[in-house]
Amino acid sequence: MDLFSLDKKVALVTGGNGGIGYAMAKAIGDAGADIIIAGRNKDKNNLSVDNLKNNNINAIAIEVDVNDELSCKNMVDQVINKFKKIDILVNNAGTNIRKRPEEYSLKEWTSIINTNLVSMFICSKACYKHFIKNESGKIINIGSMHSLFGAPLGSAYSASKGGVVQLTKSLANTWALNNIQVNAVLPGYIDTELTKQARLDIPGLEQRVIERTPASRWGVPDDLAGIAVFLSSKASNYITGTAIPVDGGYSING
Ligand code: NDP
């Protein structure tokens, strides 16, 4: 028995055209699953699908704005129309606006909470009715080190990512009897478009991360590959409601 095979599984990855999302999608695809890349940007979606296909992974793209409930429901409907089922949902789409708390407009604040947290509720709810038909399901929610720590220039981001952990525990608790496992992954500092901007906005961040991280380096998106396969596979069937740091030790260094 291959504990980690995802053969015949169908996996939907929001933000699958970005750094971490694409790496997770590719890892899940390499383990055998069909992949749906979901993001707003059509060109980035198509490029990611082409790259997956070049790696012999069956993949399609769906345009979605996770801030829009109808768009999320349509996305899940399209997955079901095409593949007849869904096995794995990776709630990965995320964003940030860096400002001091008193500088946020309510619109900016709400857009971050909606993209990073409310979208997870919407997409998970839309998948739930299909998971229960299958009598199984896997949800992976992407949190952050800011699920654990506050951020002077990221209060909305930290609030959303803290909420990700509590939402994960609540869904896990409620849906465990339906054989649906819900877990959160808390990446450390990973080199992606999102953090390229952070390094421009926050002087000294690049070096501070290296100094605090016991592994003494920034992460790369492929550092998330193993956890993506593990939490998607039957190897993790008795693991639910957790929040697992993938951070080179950043969060355990006092
Ligand atoms: P990227 O900027 O590379 O990826 C972000 C992804 O989110 C893109 O694919 C983007 O696609 C998608 N996205 C953003 N807003 C929306 C929206 N409204 N609707 C649909 N898709 C959307 O950054 P990362 O790969 O770094 O980020 C991925 C996740 O990892 C985020 O949740 C982030 O918070 C989290 N994270 C990242 C860390 C890091 O160090 N990089 C650390 C901890 C957590 P498109 O533009 O096409 O919509």
mmCIF file of C-alpha atoms and ligand atoms in Angstrom:
data_model
loop_
_atom_site.group_PDB
_atom_site.id
_atom_site.type_symbol
_atom_site.label_atom_id
_atom_site.label_comp_id
_atom_site.label_asym_id
_atom_site.label_seq_id
_atom_site.Cartn_x
_atom_site.Cartn_y
_atom_site.Cartn_z
ATOM 1 C CA MET A 1 0.000 0.000 0.000
ATOM 2 C CA ASP A 2 1.423 3.391 -1.020
ATOM 3 C CA LEU A 3 0.502 5.683 1.850
ATOM 4 C CA PHE A 4 1.278 8.779 -0.191
ATOM 5 C CA SER A 5 -0.261 7.936 -3.567
ATOM 6 C CA LEU A 6 -2.848 10.456 -4.786
ATOM 7 C CA ASP A 7 -3.740 8.445 -7.861
ATOM 8 C CA LYS A 8 -7.316 9.154 -9.096
ATOM 9 C CA LYS A 9 -7.678 12.073 -6.664
ATOM 10 C CA VAL A 10 -8.882 15.528 -7.708
ATOM 11 C CA ALA A 11 -7.269 18.551 -6.048
ATOM 12 C CA LEU A 12 -8.349 22.193 -6.231
ATOM 13 C CA VAL A 13 -5.656 24.739 -5.315
ATOM 14 C CA THR A 14 -6.696 28.387 -4.912
ATOM 15 C CA GLY A 15 -3.823 30.718 -5.722
ATOM 16 C CA GLY A 16 -2.293 27.740 -7.519
ATOM 17 C CA ASN A 17 -0.637 30.047 -10.035
ATOM 18 C CA GLY A 18 1.565 31.666 -7.345
ATOM 19 C CA GLY A 19 4.729 30.627 -5.536
ATOM 20 C CA ILE A 20 3.547 28.344 -2.705
ATOM 21 C CA GLY A 21 0.294 27.330 -4.399
ATOM 22 C CA TYR A 22 2.031 26.189 -7.561
ATOM 23 C CA ALA A 23 4.647 24.188 -5.618
ATOM 24 C CA MET A 24 1.902 22.441 -3.628
ATOM 25 C CA ALA A 25 -0.165 21.814 -6.770
ATOM 26 C CA LYS A 26 2.831 20.296 -8.548
ATOM 27 C CA ALA A 27 3.687 18.056 -5.584
ATOM 28 C CA ILE A 28 0.089 16.824 -5.302
ATOM 29 C CA GLY A 29 0.034 16.298 -9.076
ATOM 30 C CA ASP A 30 3.359 14.436 -9.024
ATOM 31 C CA ALA A 31 1.760 12.087 -6.463
ATOM 32 C CA GLY A 32 -0.936 11.255 -9.024
ATOM 33 C CA ALA A 33 -3.830 13.721 -8.592
ATOM 34 C CA ASP A 34 -5.594 15.757 -11.267
ATOM 35 C CA ILE A 35 -5.082 19.454 -10.511
ATOM 36 C CA ILE A 36 -7.264 22.530 -10.798
ATOM 37 C CA ILE A 37 -5.330 25.808 -10.704
ATOM 38 C CA ALA A 38 -7.621 28.606 -9.523
ATOM 39 C CA GLY A 39 -6.664 32.287 -9.533
ATOM 40 C CA ARG A 40 -7.763 35.628 -10.933
ATOM 41 C CA ASN A 41 -5.029 36.097 -13.520
ATOM 42 C CA LYS A 42 -5.806 34.096 -16.664
ATOM 43 C CA ASP A 43 -2.261 34.284 -18.051
ATOM 44 C CA LYS A 44 -0.666 33.084 -14.802
ATOM 45 C CA ASN A 45 -3.290 30.319 -14.543
ATOM 46 C CA ASN A 46 -2.598 29.128 -18.088
ATOM 47 C CA LEU A 47 1.173 29.274 -17.652
ATOM 48 C CA SER A 48 0.914 27.138 -14.504
ATOM 49 C CA VAL A 49 -1.318 24.602 -16.239
ATOM 50 C CA ASP A 50 1.123 24.406 -19.161
ATOM 51 C CA ASN A 51 3.991 23.803 -16.738
ATOM 52 C CA LEU A 52 2.054 21.041 -14.963
ATOM 53 C CA LYS A 53 1.144 19.404 -18.273
ATOM 54 C CA ASN A 54 4.818 19.514 -19.290
ATOM 55 C CA ASN A 55 5.421 17.484 -16.124
ATOM 56 C CA ASN A 56 2.786 14.915 -17.182
ATOM 57 C CA ILE A 57 0.207 16.166 -14.694
ATOM 58 C CA ASN A 58 -3.433 16.406 -15.782
ATOM 59 C CA ALA A 59 -4.445 19.994 -15.026
ATOM 60 C CA ILE A 60 -6.997 22.658 -15.875
ATOM 61 C CA ALA A 61 -7.356 26.319 -14.923
ATOM 62 C CA ILE A 62 -10.408 28.068 -13.501
ATOM 63 C CA GLU A 63 -10.643 31.821 -13.091
ATOM 64 C CA VAL A 64 -11.832 32.767 -9.617
ATOM 65 C CA ASP A 65 -11.918 35.761 -7.321
ATOM 66 C CA VAL A 66 -12.049 34.226 -3.860
ATOM 67 C CA ASN A 67 -13.494 37.487 -2.514
ATOM 68 C CA ASP A 68 -16.686 36.711 -4.404
ATOM 69 C CA GLU A 69 -18.943 33.957 -3.021
ATOM 70 C CA LEU A 70 -20.617 33.313 -6.362
ATOM 71 C CA SER A 71 -17.267 33.052 -8.128
ATOM 72 C CA CYS A 72 -16.148 30.422 -5.560
ATOM 73 C CA LYS A 73 -19.377 28.439 -5.941
ATOM 74 C CA ASN A 74 -19.018 28.544 -9.745
ATOM 75 C CA MET A 75 -15.443 27.320 -9.395
ATOM 76 C CA VAL A 76 -16.498 24.271 -7.385
ATOM 77 C CA ASP A 77 -19.410 23.606 -9.777
ATOM 78 C CA GLN A 78 -16.974 23.649 -12.705
ATOM 79 C CA VAL A 79 -14.716 21.156 -10.919
ATOM 80 C CA ILE A 80 -17.659 18.812 -10.340
ATOM 81 C CA ASN A 81 -18.876 19.169 -13.952
ATOM 82 C CA LYS A 82 -15.445 18.271 -15.265
ATOM 83 C CA PHE A 83 -14.202 15.655 -12.761
ATOM 84 C CA LYS A 84 -17.478 14.483 -11.114
ATOM 85 C CA LYS A 85 -15.914 14.786 -7.645
ATOM 86 C CA ILE A 86 -13.405 16.644 -5.505
ATOM 87 C CA ASP A 87 -11.049 15.057 -2.957
ATOM 88 C CA ILE A 88 -8.644 17.796 -1.872
ATOM 89 C CA LEU A 89 -9.087 21.539 -1.354
ATOM 90 C CA VAL A 90 -6.016 23.699 -0.765
ATOM 91 C CA ASN A 91 -7.140 27.118 0.491
ATOM 92 C CA ASN A 92 -3.971 28.997 -0.398
ATOM 93 C CA ALA A 93 -4.960 32.292 -2.096
ATOM 94 C CA GLY A 94 -3.727 35.167 0.017
ATOM 95 C CA THR A 95 -2.702 38.787 0.024
ATOM 96 C CA ASN A 96 -1.324 41.550 2.220
ATOM 97 C CA ILE A 97 -1.186 45.327 2.442
ATOM 98 C CA ARG A 98 1.559 46.592 4.735
ATOM 99 C CA LYS A 99 0.608 49.590 6.860
ATOM 100 C CA ARG A 100 0.428 50.693 10.450
ATOM 101 C CA PRO A 101 -2.977 49.743 11.982
ATOM 102 C CA GLU A 102 -4.248 53.333 12.123
ATOM 103 C CA GLU A 103 -3.552 53.809 8.414
ATOM 104 C CA TYR A 104 -5.851 51.079 7.058
ATOM 105 C CA SER A 105 -9.129 52.071 5.479
ATOM 106 C CA LEU A 106 -11.974 49.695 6.320
ATOM 107 C CA LYS A 107 -12.036 48.677 2.650
ATOM 108 C CA GLU A 108 -8.361 47.623 2.742
ATOM 109 C CA TRP A 109 -8.796 45.825 6.068
ATOM 110 C CA THR A 110 -11.882 43.941 4.860
ATOM 111 C CA SER A 111 -10.295 42.958 1.558
ATOM 112 C CA ILE A 112 -7.433 41.232 3.397
ATOM 113 C CA ILE A 113 -9.745 39.437 5.848
ATOM 114 C CA ASN A 114 -11.986 38.358 2.955
ATOM 115 C CA THR A 115 -9.174 37.073 0.745
ATOM 116 C CA ASN A 116 -7.224 35.284 3.476
ATOM 117 C CA LEU A 117 -9.967 34.015 5.791
ATOM 118 C CA VAL A 118 -13.562 34.414 4.617
ATOM 119 C CA SER A 119 -12.669 32.755 1.296
ATOM 120 C CA MET A 120 -11.624 29.608 3.199
ATOM 121 C CA PHE A 121 -15.052 29.365 4.780
ATOM 122 C CA ILE A 122 -16.789 29.907 1.418
ATOM 123 C CA CYS A 123 -14.670 27.381 -0.506
ATOM 124 C CA SER A 124 -14.744 24.794 2.279
ATOM 125 C CA LYS A 125 -18.522 25.081 2.543
ATOM 126 C CA ALA A 126 -18.895 24.731 -1.231
ATOM 127 C CA CYS A 127 -16.758 21.552 -1.203
ATOM 128 C CA TYR A 128 -18.365 20.024 1.895
ATOM 129 C CA LYS A 129 -21.482 18.733 0.144
ATOM 130 C CA HIS A 130 -19.285 16.926 -2.406
ATOM 131 C CA PHE A 131 -16.944 15.563 0.251
ATOM 132 C CA ILE A 132 -19.834 13.983 2.140
ATOM 133 C CA LYS A 133 -21.059 12.269 -1.031
ATOM 134 C CA ASN A 134 -17.568 10.724 -1.300
ATOM 135 C CA GLU A 135 -17.461 10.052 2.458
ATOM 136 C CA SER A 136 -14.005 11.650 2.543
ATOM 137 C CA GLY A 137 -12.221 14.946 2.046
ATOM 138 C CA LYS A 138 -8.992 16.788 2.754
ATOM 139 C CA ILE A 139 -8.710 20.522 3.350
ATOM 140 C CA ILE A 140 -5.363 22.279 3.697
ATOM 141 C CA ASN A 141 -5.546 25.894 4.863
ATOM 142 C CA ILE A 142 -2.490 28.097 4.469
ATOM 143 C CA GLY A 143 -1.758 30.149 7.572
ATOM 144 C CA SER A 144 1.494 31.918 8.376
ATOM 145 C CA MET A 145 3.984 32.688 11.126
ATOM 146 C CA HIS A 146 1.551 35.563 11.639
ATOM 147 C CA SER A 147 -1.019 32.988 12.749
ATOM 148 C CA LEU A 148 1.217 32.914 15.847
ATOM 149 C CA PHE A 149 2.800 36.369 16.018
ATOM 150 C CA GLY A 150 1.547 39.914 15.606
ATOM 151 C CA ALA A 151 2.871 42.110 12.816
ATOM 152 C CA PRO A 152 3.357 45.870 13.296
ATOM 153 C CA LEU A 153 2.775 46.494 9.582
ATOM 154 C CA GLY A 154 0.299 43.657 9.073
ATOM 155 C CA SER A 155 -2.498 43.732 11.636
ATOM 156 C CA ALA A 156 -5.140 42.705 9.082
ATOM 157 C CA TYR A 157 -2.907 39.920 7.764
ATOM 158 C CA SER A 158 -2.176 38.629 11.297
ATOM 159 C CA ALA A 159 -5.847 38.797 12.266
ATOM 160 C CA SER A 160 -6.807 36.841 9.150
ATOM 161 C CA LYS A 161 -4.079 34.229 9.604
ATOM 162 C CA GLY A 162 -4.860 33.778 13.297
ATOM 163 C CA GLY A 163 -8.451 33.202 12.226
ATOM 164 C CA VAL A 164 -7.285 30.551 9.769
ATOM 165 C CA VAL A 165 -6.074 28.398 12.672
ATOM 166 C CA GLN A 166 -9.332 28.714 14.621
ATOM 167 C CA LEU A 167 -11.443 28.092 11.510
ATOM 168 C CA THR A 168 -9.313 25.019 10.793
ATOM 169 C CA LYS A 169 -9.900 23.625 14.295
ATOM 170 C CA SER A 170 -13.631 24.313 14.102
ATOM 171 C CA LEU A 171 -14.145 22.695 10.690
ATOM 172 C CA ALA A 172 -11.969 19.751 11.746
ATOM 173 C CA ASN A 173 -14.028 19.290 14.875
ATOM 174 C CA THR A 174 -17.363 19.431 13.107
ATOM 175 C CA TRP A 175 -16.522 17.347 10.054
ATOM 176 C CA ALA A 176 -14.327 14.630 11.598
ATOM 177 C CA LEU A 177 -17.251 12.186 11.673
ATOM 178 C CA ASN A 178 -17.647 12.731 7.900
ATOM 179 C CA ASN A 179 -14.047 11.548 7.398
ATOM 180 C CA ILE A 180 -13.003 15.052 6.366
ATOM 181 C CA GLN A 181 -9.598 16.108 7.692
ATOM 182 C CA VAL A 182 -8.898 19.829 7.939
ATOM 183 C CA ASN A 183 -5.383 21.034 8.728
ATOM 184 C CA ALA A 184 -3.467 24.291 8.531
ATOM 185 C CA VAL A 185 0.088 24.769 7.313
ATOM 186 C CA LEU A 186 2.060 27.716 8.674
ATOM 187 C CA PRO A 187 4.855 28.586 6.260
ATOM 188 C CA GLY A 188 7.861 30.501 7.539
ATOM 189 C CA TYR A 189 9.483 33.097 5.319
ATOM 190 C CA ILE A 190 9.320 31.732 1.774
ATOM 191 C CA ASP A 191 10.789 33.418 -1.287
ATOM 192 C CA THR A 192 7.753 34.352 -3.443
ATOM 193 C CA GLU A 193 6.243 37.453 -5.098
ATOM 194 C CA LEU A 194 4.473 38.235 -1.808
ATOM 195 C CA THR A 195 7.698 38.370 0.206
ATOM 196 C CA LYS A 196 9.702 40.070 -2.555
ATOM 197 C CA GLN A 197 7.461 43.056 -1.844
ATOM 198 C CA ALA A 198 7.885 42.629 1.935
ATOM 199 C CA ARG A 199 11.644 42.731 1.527
ATOM 200 C CA LEU A 200 11.312 46.011 -0.350
ATOM 201 C CA ASP A 201 8.881 47.460 2.233
ATOM 202 C CA ILE A 202 10.759 46.345 5.368
ATOM 203 C CA PRO A 203 14.462 47.264 5.485
ATOM 204 C CA GLY A 204 16.652 44.502 6.965
ATOM 205 C CA LEU A 205 13.953 41.804 6.727
ATOM 206 C CA GLU A 206 16.023 39.572 4.437
ATOM 207 C CA GLN A 207 18.899 39.302 6.926
ATOM 208 C CA ARG A 208 16.745 39.228 10.089
ATOM 209 C CA VAL A 209 14.912 36.151 8.814
ATOM 210 C CA ILE A 210 18.165 34.337 8.096
ATOM 211 C CA GLU A 211 19.520 35.191 11.553
ATOM 212 C CA ARG A 212 16.397 34.004 13.404
ATOM 213 C CA THR A 213 15.823 30.840 11.356
ATOM 214 C CA PRO A 214 17.752 27.861 12.785
ATOM 215 C CA ALA A 215 18.034 26.443 9.250
ATOM 216 C CA SER A 216 19.728 29.774 8.416
ATOM 217 C CA ARG A 217 17.963 30.394 5.115
ATOM 218 C CA TRP A 218 14.733 31.613 3.598
ATOM 219 C CA GLY A 219 12.377 28.860 2.481
ATOM 220 C CA VAL A 220 11.595 28.120 -1.141
ATOM 221 C CA PRO A 221 8.128 27.104 -2.395
ATOM 222 C CA ASP A 222 9.259 23.485 -2.853
ATOM 223 C CA ASP A 223 9.799 23.299 0.926
ATOM 224 C CA LEU A 224 5.983 23.024 1.098
ATOM 225 C CA ALA A 225 5.825 20.038 -1.285
ATOM 226 C CA GLY A 226 6.134 17.279 1.329
ATOM 227 C CA ILE A 227 3.491 18.617 3.722
ATOM 228 C CA ALA A 228 1.088 19.128 0.795
ATOM 229 C CA VAL A 229 1.315 15.465 -0.202
ATOM 230 C CA PHE A 230 1.216 14.228 3.399
ATOM 231 C CA LEU A 231 -1.897 16.222 4.352
ATOM 232 C CA SER A 232 -3.617 15.215 1.080
ATOM 233 C CA SER A 233 -2.906 11.515 1.467
ATOM 234 C CA LYS A 234 -4.244 8.679 3.589
ATOM 235 C CA ALA A 235 -1.005 8.875 5.590
ATOM 236 C CA SER A 236 -2.679 11.736 7.496
ATOM 237 C CA ASN A 237 -6.153 10.223 7.909
ATOM 238 C CA TYR A 238 -6.038 10.415 11.736
ATOM 239 C CA ILE A 239 -4.567 13.929 11.793
ATOM 240 C CA THR A 240 -7.023 16.792 11.893
ATOM 241 C CA GLY A 241 -7.278 20.322 13.269
ATOM 242 C CA THR A 242 -3.514 20.825 13.440
ATOM 243 C CA ALA A 243 -1.464 23.882 12.475
ATOM 244 C CA ILE A 244 1.920 22.668 11.285
ATOM 245 C CA PRO A 245 4.795 25.144 10.900
ATOM 246 C CA VAL A 246 7.035 24.625 7.864
ATOM 247 C CA ASP A 247 9.566 27.244 8.807
ATOM 248 C CA GLY A 248 13.102 25.906 9.228
ATOM 249 C CA GLY A 249 12.573 26.302 12.991
ATOM 250 C CA TYR A 250 11.704 30.039 12.929
ATOM 251 C CA SER A 251 8.774 29.664 15.331
ATOM 252 C CA ILE A 252 10.658 27.636 17.958
ATOM 253 C CA ASN A 253 13.592 30.028 18.197
ATOM 254 C CA GLY A 254 12.906 32.266 21.218
HETATM 255 P P1 NDP B 1 2.018 34.745 -4.301
HETATM 256 O O1 NDP B 1 1.811 36.209 -4.427
HETATM 257 O O2 NDP B 1 3.038 34.086 -5.146
HETATM 258 O O3 NDP B 1 0.632 33.972 -4.498
HETATM 259 C C1 NDP B 1 -0.595 34.495 -4.079
HETATM 260 C C2 NDP B 1 -1.662 33.746 -4.844
HETATM 261 O O4 NDP B 1 -2.946 34.120 -4.367
HETATM 262 C C3 NDP B 1 -1.634 34.037 -6.333
HETATM 263 O O5 NDP B 1 -1.761 32.822 -7.020
HETATM 264 C C4 NDP B 1 -2.850 34.913 -6.560
HETATM 265 O O6 NDP B 1 -3.377 34.670 -7.864
HETATM 266 C C5 NDP B 1 -3.785 34.383 -5.474
HETATM 267 N N1 NDP B 1 -4.813 35.350 -5.089
HETATM 268 C C6 NDP B 1 -4.662 36.519 -4.404
HETATM 269 N N2 NDP B 1 -5.844 37.129 -4.267
HETATM 270 C C7 NDP B 1 -6.764 36.344 -4.877
HETATM 271 C C8 NDP B 1 -8.173 36.451 -5.086
HETATM 272 N N3 NDP B 1 -8.883 37.491 -4.631
HETATM 273 N N4 NDP B 1 -8.795 35.448 -5.757
HETATM 274 C C9 NDP B 1 -8.093 34.393 -6.220
HETATM 275 N N5 NDP B 1 -6.775 34.232 -6.047
HETATM 276 C C10 NDP B 1 -6.124 35.213 -5.400
HETATM 277 O O7 NDP B 1 2.345 34.536 -2.759
HETATM 278 P P2 NDP B 1 2.659 33.230 -1.888
HETATM 279 O O8 NDP B 1 2.797 32.037 -2.735
HETATM 280 O O9 NDP B 1 3.735 33.610 -0.978
HETATM 281 O O10 NDP B 1 1.325 33.126 -1.004
HETATM 282 C C11 NDP B 1 0.471 31.992 -0.980
HETATM 283 C C12 NDP B 1 -0.115 31.839 0.406
HETATM 284 O O11 NDP B 1 0.938 31.567 1.327
HETATM 285 C C13 NDP B 1 -0.847 33.075 0.929
HETATM 286 O O12 NDP B 1 -1.991 32.673 1.631
HETATM 287 C C14 NDP B 1 0.176 33.688 1.870
HETATM 288 O O13 NDP B 1 -0.429 34.469 2.869
HETATM 289 C C15 NDP B 1 0.799 32.431 2.426
HETATM 290 N N6 NDP B 1 2.084 32.625 3.081
HETATM 291 C C16 NDP B 1 3.187 33.019 2.377
HETATM 292 C C17 NDP B 1 4.397 33.147 3.015
HETATM 293 C C18 NDP B 1 5.649 33.546 2.325
HETATM 294 O O14 NDP B 1 6.664 33.738 2.999
HETATM 295 N N7 NDP B 1 5.665 33.654 1.003
HETATM 296 C C19 NDP B 1 4.529 32.910 4.452
HETATM 297 C C20 NDP B 1 3.311 32.487 5.079
HETATM 298 C C21 NDP B 1 2.148 32.352 4.413
HETATM 299 P P3 NDP B 1 -4.007 35.839 -8.805
HETATM 300 O O15 NDP B 1 -3.134 37.023 -8.655
HETATM 301 O O16 NDP B 1 -4.055 35.264 -10.185
HETATM 302 O O17 NDP B 1 -5.398 36.041 -8.291
#
